[in-house]
Tab-separated table of C-alpha atoms in Angstrom:
chain	number	residue	atom	x	y	z
A	100	MET	CA	31.309	6.237	-2.447
A	101	SER	CA	28.728	4.081	-0.096
A	102	ALA	CA	30.341	1.196	0.946
A	103	PHE	CA	27.220	-1.024	-0.463
A	104	ARG	CA	28.030	0.632	-3.944
A	105	THR	CA	31.689	-0.077	-4.033
A	106	ILE	CA	30.598	-3.724	-3.458
A	107	LEU	CA	28.181	-4.086	-5.751
A	108	LEU	CA	31.139	-2.577	-8.325
A	109	LEU	CA	34.176	-5.898	-6.732
A	110	CYS	CA	30.883	-7.724	-7.622
A	111	SER	CA	30.116	-6.324	-11.068
A	112	LEU	CA	33.851	-7.465	-11.786
A	113	ALA	CA	33.406	-11.148	-11.480
A	114	ALA	CA	30.366	-10.755	-14.061
A	115	THR	CA	30.519	-12.757	-16.866
A	116	ALA	CA	28.306	-10.121	-18.807
A	117	PRO	CA	27.979	-6.489	-17.852
A	118	ALA	CA	24.599	-5.657	-15.587
A	119	VAL	CA	21.319	-4.637	-17.933
A	120	ALA	CA	21.204	-1.055	-15.272
A	121	GLN	CA	17.557	0.423	-14.809
A	122	THR	CA	18.006	4.270	-16.371
A	123	SER	CA	15.754	7.061	-15.824
A	124	PRO	CA	14.912	9.228	-18.906
A	125	THR	CA	16.939	12.356	-17.448
A	126	LEU	CA	20.452	9.789	-17.012
A	127	ARG	CA	19.130	8.356	-21.036
A	128	THR	CA	19.223	10.959	-22.302
A	129	ASP	CA	22.850	13.152	-20.801
A	130	LEU	CA	24.029	9.043	-21.435
A	131	ALA	CA	23.058	9.868	-25.183
A	132	VAL	CA	24.703	13.370	-24.642
A	133	LEU	CA	28.186	11.778	-23.737
A	134	SER	CA	27.963	9.509	-26.213
A	135	GLY	CA	27.206	11.879	-29.298
A	136	CYS	CA	30.013	14.170	-27.445
A	137	LEU	CA	32.455	11.871	-27.550
A	138	ARG	CA	32.517	10.098	-31.193
A	139	ASP	CA	32.639	13.871	-32.382
A	140	SER	CA	35.157	14.479	-30.086
A	141	GLY	CA	37.848	12.684	-31.679
A	142	SER	CA	40.697	12.643	-29.943
A	143	SER	CA	39.834	14.944	-26.860
A	144	PRO	CA	37.406	12.491	-24.808
A	145	SER	CA	38.033	15.530	-22.402
A	146	ALA	CA	36.809	18.283	-23.950
A	147	CYS	CA	33.514	16.604	-22.757
A	148	ILE	CA	33.494	16.779	-19.152
A	149	GLY	CA	31.111	18.957	-18.023
A	150	ALA	CA	29.203	18.651	-21.942
A	151	VAL	CA	25.440	17.718	-20.001
A	152	ALA	CA	26.463	19.457	-16.255
A	153	VAL	CA	27.509	22.841	-18.283
A	154	ALA	CA	23.293	22.960	-20.665
A	155	CYS	CA	22.456	21.901	-16.579
A	156	VAL	CA	23.166	24.847	-15.193
A	157	ARG	CA	22.159	26.987	-18.243
A	158	ALA	CA	19.103	26.099	-18.162
A	159	ALA	CA	18.430	27.035	-14.662
A	160	SER	CA	18.659	30.732	-15.132
A	161	ASN	CA	17.138	31.754	-11.862
A	162	ASP	CA	19.648	30.419	-9.213
A	163	PRO	CA	22.419	28.784	-11.799
A	164	ARG	CA	24.640	28.622	-8.308
A	165	GLY	CA	22.260	26.382	-6.071
A	166	ALA	CA	22.019	24.081	-9.421
A	167	GLU	CA	25.561	23.029	-9.957
A	168	ALA	CA	26.203	20.492	-7.307
A	169	GLY	CA	22.999	18.829	-9.026
A	170	CYS	CA	23.564	19.421	-12.377
A	171	ALA	CA	27.020	18.072	-11.378
A	172	ARG	CA	26.021	15.390	-10.585
A	173	ARG	CA	23.370	14.081	-12.174
A	174	GLU	CA	26.427	13.874	-15.079
A	175	GLU	CA	28.695	12.479	-13.028
A	176	ALA	CA	26.023	9.507	-12.937
A	177	ALA	CA	26.525	9.278	-17.044
A	178	TRP	CA	30.025	9.398	-16.587
A	179	ARG	CA	29.648	6.162	-13.352
A	180	GLN	CA	27.544	4.549	-15.913
A	181	ARG	CA	30.894	4.707	-18.155
A	182	LEU	CA	33.221	3.417	-15.848
A	183	THR	CA	30.743	0.460	-14.425
A	184	ILE	CA	30.563	-0.483	-18.400
A	185	ALA	CA	34.178	0.315	-19.069
A	186	LEU	CA	35.795	-2.179	-15.961
A	187	GLN	CA	33.312	-5.034	-16.114
A	188	MET	CA	34.465	-4.443	-19.987
A	189	THR	CA	38.033	-4.835	-18.256
A	190	GLY	CA	37.555	-7.862	-16.406
A	191	ARG	CA	36.509	-9.859	-17.735
A	192	ARG	CA	39.578	-9.450	-19.536
A	193	LEU	CA	41.555	-10.813	-15.977
A	194	ASP	CA	41.793	-13.464	-14.087
A	195	ALA	CA	40.512	-14.424	-11.402
A	196	GLY	CA	43.496	-12.470	-9.720
A	197	GLN	CA	43.527	-9.114	-11.859
A	198	ARG	CA	40.045	-8.881	-11.251
A	199	SER	CA	40.641	-8.928	-7.035
A	200	ARG	CA	44.016	-6.377	-7.840
A	201	LEU	CA	42.071	-4.157	-10.202
A	202	ALA	CA	38.751	-4.155	-7.640
A	203	ALA	CA	41.240	-2.944	-4.599
A	204	LEU	CA	43.169	-0.472	-6.968
A	205	GLN	CA	39.266	0.859	-8.100
A	206	LEU	CA	38.049	1.190	-4.807
A	207	ALA	CA	41.604	2.862	-3.570
A	208	TRP	CA	40.489	5.250	-5.750
A	209	GLU	CA	36.917	5.793	-5.056
A	210	SER	CA	39.221	6.429	-1.374
A	211	TYR	CA	41.750	9.251	-3.102
A	212	VAL	CA	38.486	11.173	-4.458
A	213	THR	CA	36.177	11.044	-2.165
A	214	GLN	CA	38.596	12.740	-0.003
A	215	LYS	CA	40.352	14.394	-2.280
A	216	CYS	CA	37.449	16.330	-2.976
A	217	ALA	CA	36.040	17.008	0.117
A	218	PHE	CA	38.930	18.676	1.334
A	219	TYR	CA	38.911	21.025	-2.047
A	220	GLY	CA	35.266	21.588	-1.465
A	221	ALA	CA	36.268	22.617	2.025
A	222	THR	CA	38.200	24.946	1.083
A	223	GLN	CA	36.162	27.094	-0.517
A	224	ARG	CA	33.544	29.928	0.300
A	225	GLU	CA	30.676	27.730	1.990
A	226	ALA	CA	27.741	28.538	-0.384
A	227	LEU	CA	30.344	27.320	-2.925
A	228	GLN	CA	31.242	24.391	-1.142
A	229	ALA	CA	28.865	21.799	-2.987
A	230	GLY	CA	29.665	22.999	-6.021
A	231	ARG	CA	32.891	22.416	-5.898
A	232	GLN	CA	32.833	19.236	-4.484
A	233	ALA	CA	30.525	17.943	-6.955
A	234	GLY	CA	32.892	19.194	-9.417
A	235	CYS	CA	36.094	18.191	-8.372
A	236	GLU	CA	33.680	14.486	-8.338
A	237	LEU	CA	32.649	14.741	-11.743
A	238	ARG	CA	35.879	15.671	-12.776
A	239	GLU	CA	37.728	12.514	-11.351
A	240	VAL	CA	35.205	9.718	-12.456
A	241	ALA	CA	34.692	11.507	-16.260
A	242	GLY	CA	38.443	11.355	-15.417
A	243	ARG	CA	37.931	7.311	-15.007
A	244	ALA	CA	35.458	6.891	-17.284
A	245	ILE	CA	38.454	8.150	-19.965
A	246	GLU	CA	41.095	6.400	-18.402
A	247	LEU	CA	40.226	2.996	-18.606
A	248	ALA	CA	38.230	3.716	-21.591
A	249	LYS	CA	41.152	4.311	-23.575
A	250	VAL	CA	42.803	0.782	-22.317
A	251	LEU	CA	39.211	-1.114	-23.944
A	252	PRO	CA	40.671	-3.130	-27.385
A	253	GLN	CA	38.370	-0.272	-29.834
A	254	ALA	CA	39.312	-3.352	-32.178
A	255	ALA	CA	37.477	-5.688	-31.117
A	256	GLY	CA	35.365	-8.221	-32.738
A	257	ARG	CA	36.120	-6.208	-35.925
A	258	ARG	CA	36.657	-7.958	-38.809
A	259	PRO	CA	38.854	-6.134	-41.413
A	260	GLN	CA	37.864	-4.541	-44.704
A	261	SER	CA	39.425	-7.376	-47.051
A	262	PRO	CA	41.022	-10.132	-46.635
A	263	PRO	CA	44.331	-9.276	-45.688
A	264	ARG	CA	47.100	-10.765	-49.364
A	265	ILE	CA	50.118	-12.382	-48.133
A	266	ILE	CA	53.143	-11.227	-50.154
A	267	ARG	CA	55.702	-13.320	-51.881
């Protein structure tokens, strides 16, 4: 993650409302695919990791190996959007000290992922390195987005279907 992107992330944790991101048509489509998959996956959101990238690679039938890195980065962008929103929502519930710790944790996590996936990529044959490193980053970002989404209150702001009954 670039230093600029990290600074933006840290600033967004302090924001009181999520920023409305300008997204490309491709990213909007990919976000819709992920949302549909996550809605349909029930309690297995990790089954959606690869939903965009696999279809993208299959569509590149003339050079699937060459498309791996680009397709993984494309899906990673959608998961990263979800991760950023989850971090913002989590940060809103925290006091300033806790937000600072969350930002430090996220920065350390980003560093870990960068190092882990670079190492993994470097252990592959040269022709596979870029695709495997991008796939590693995709899996890590998606997993983190799923992890944070689980801790968000799912019923926040919902009213019960019927009023509670008072038992005497």
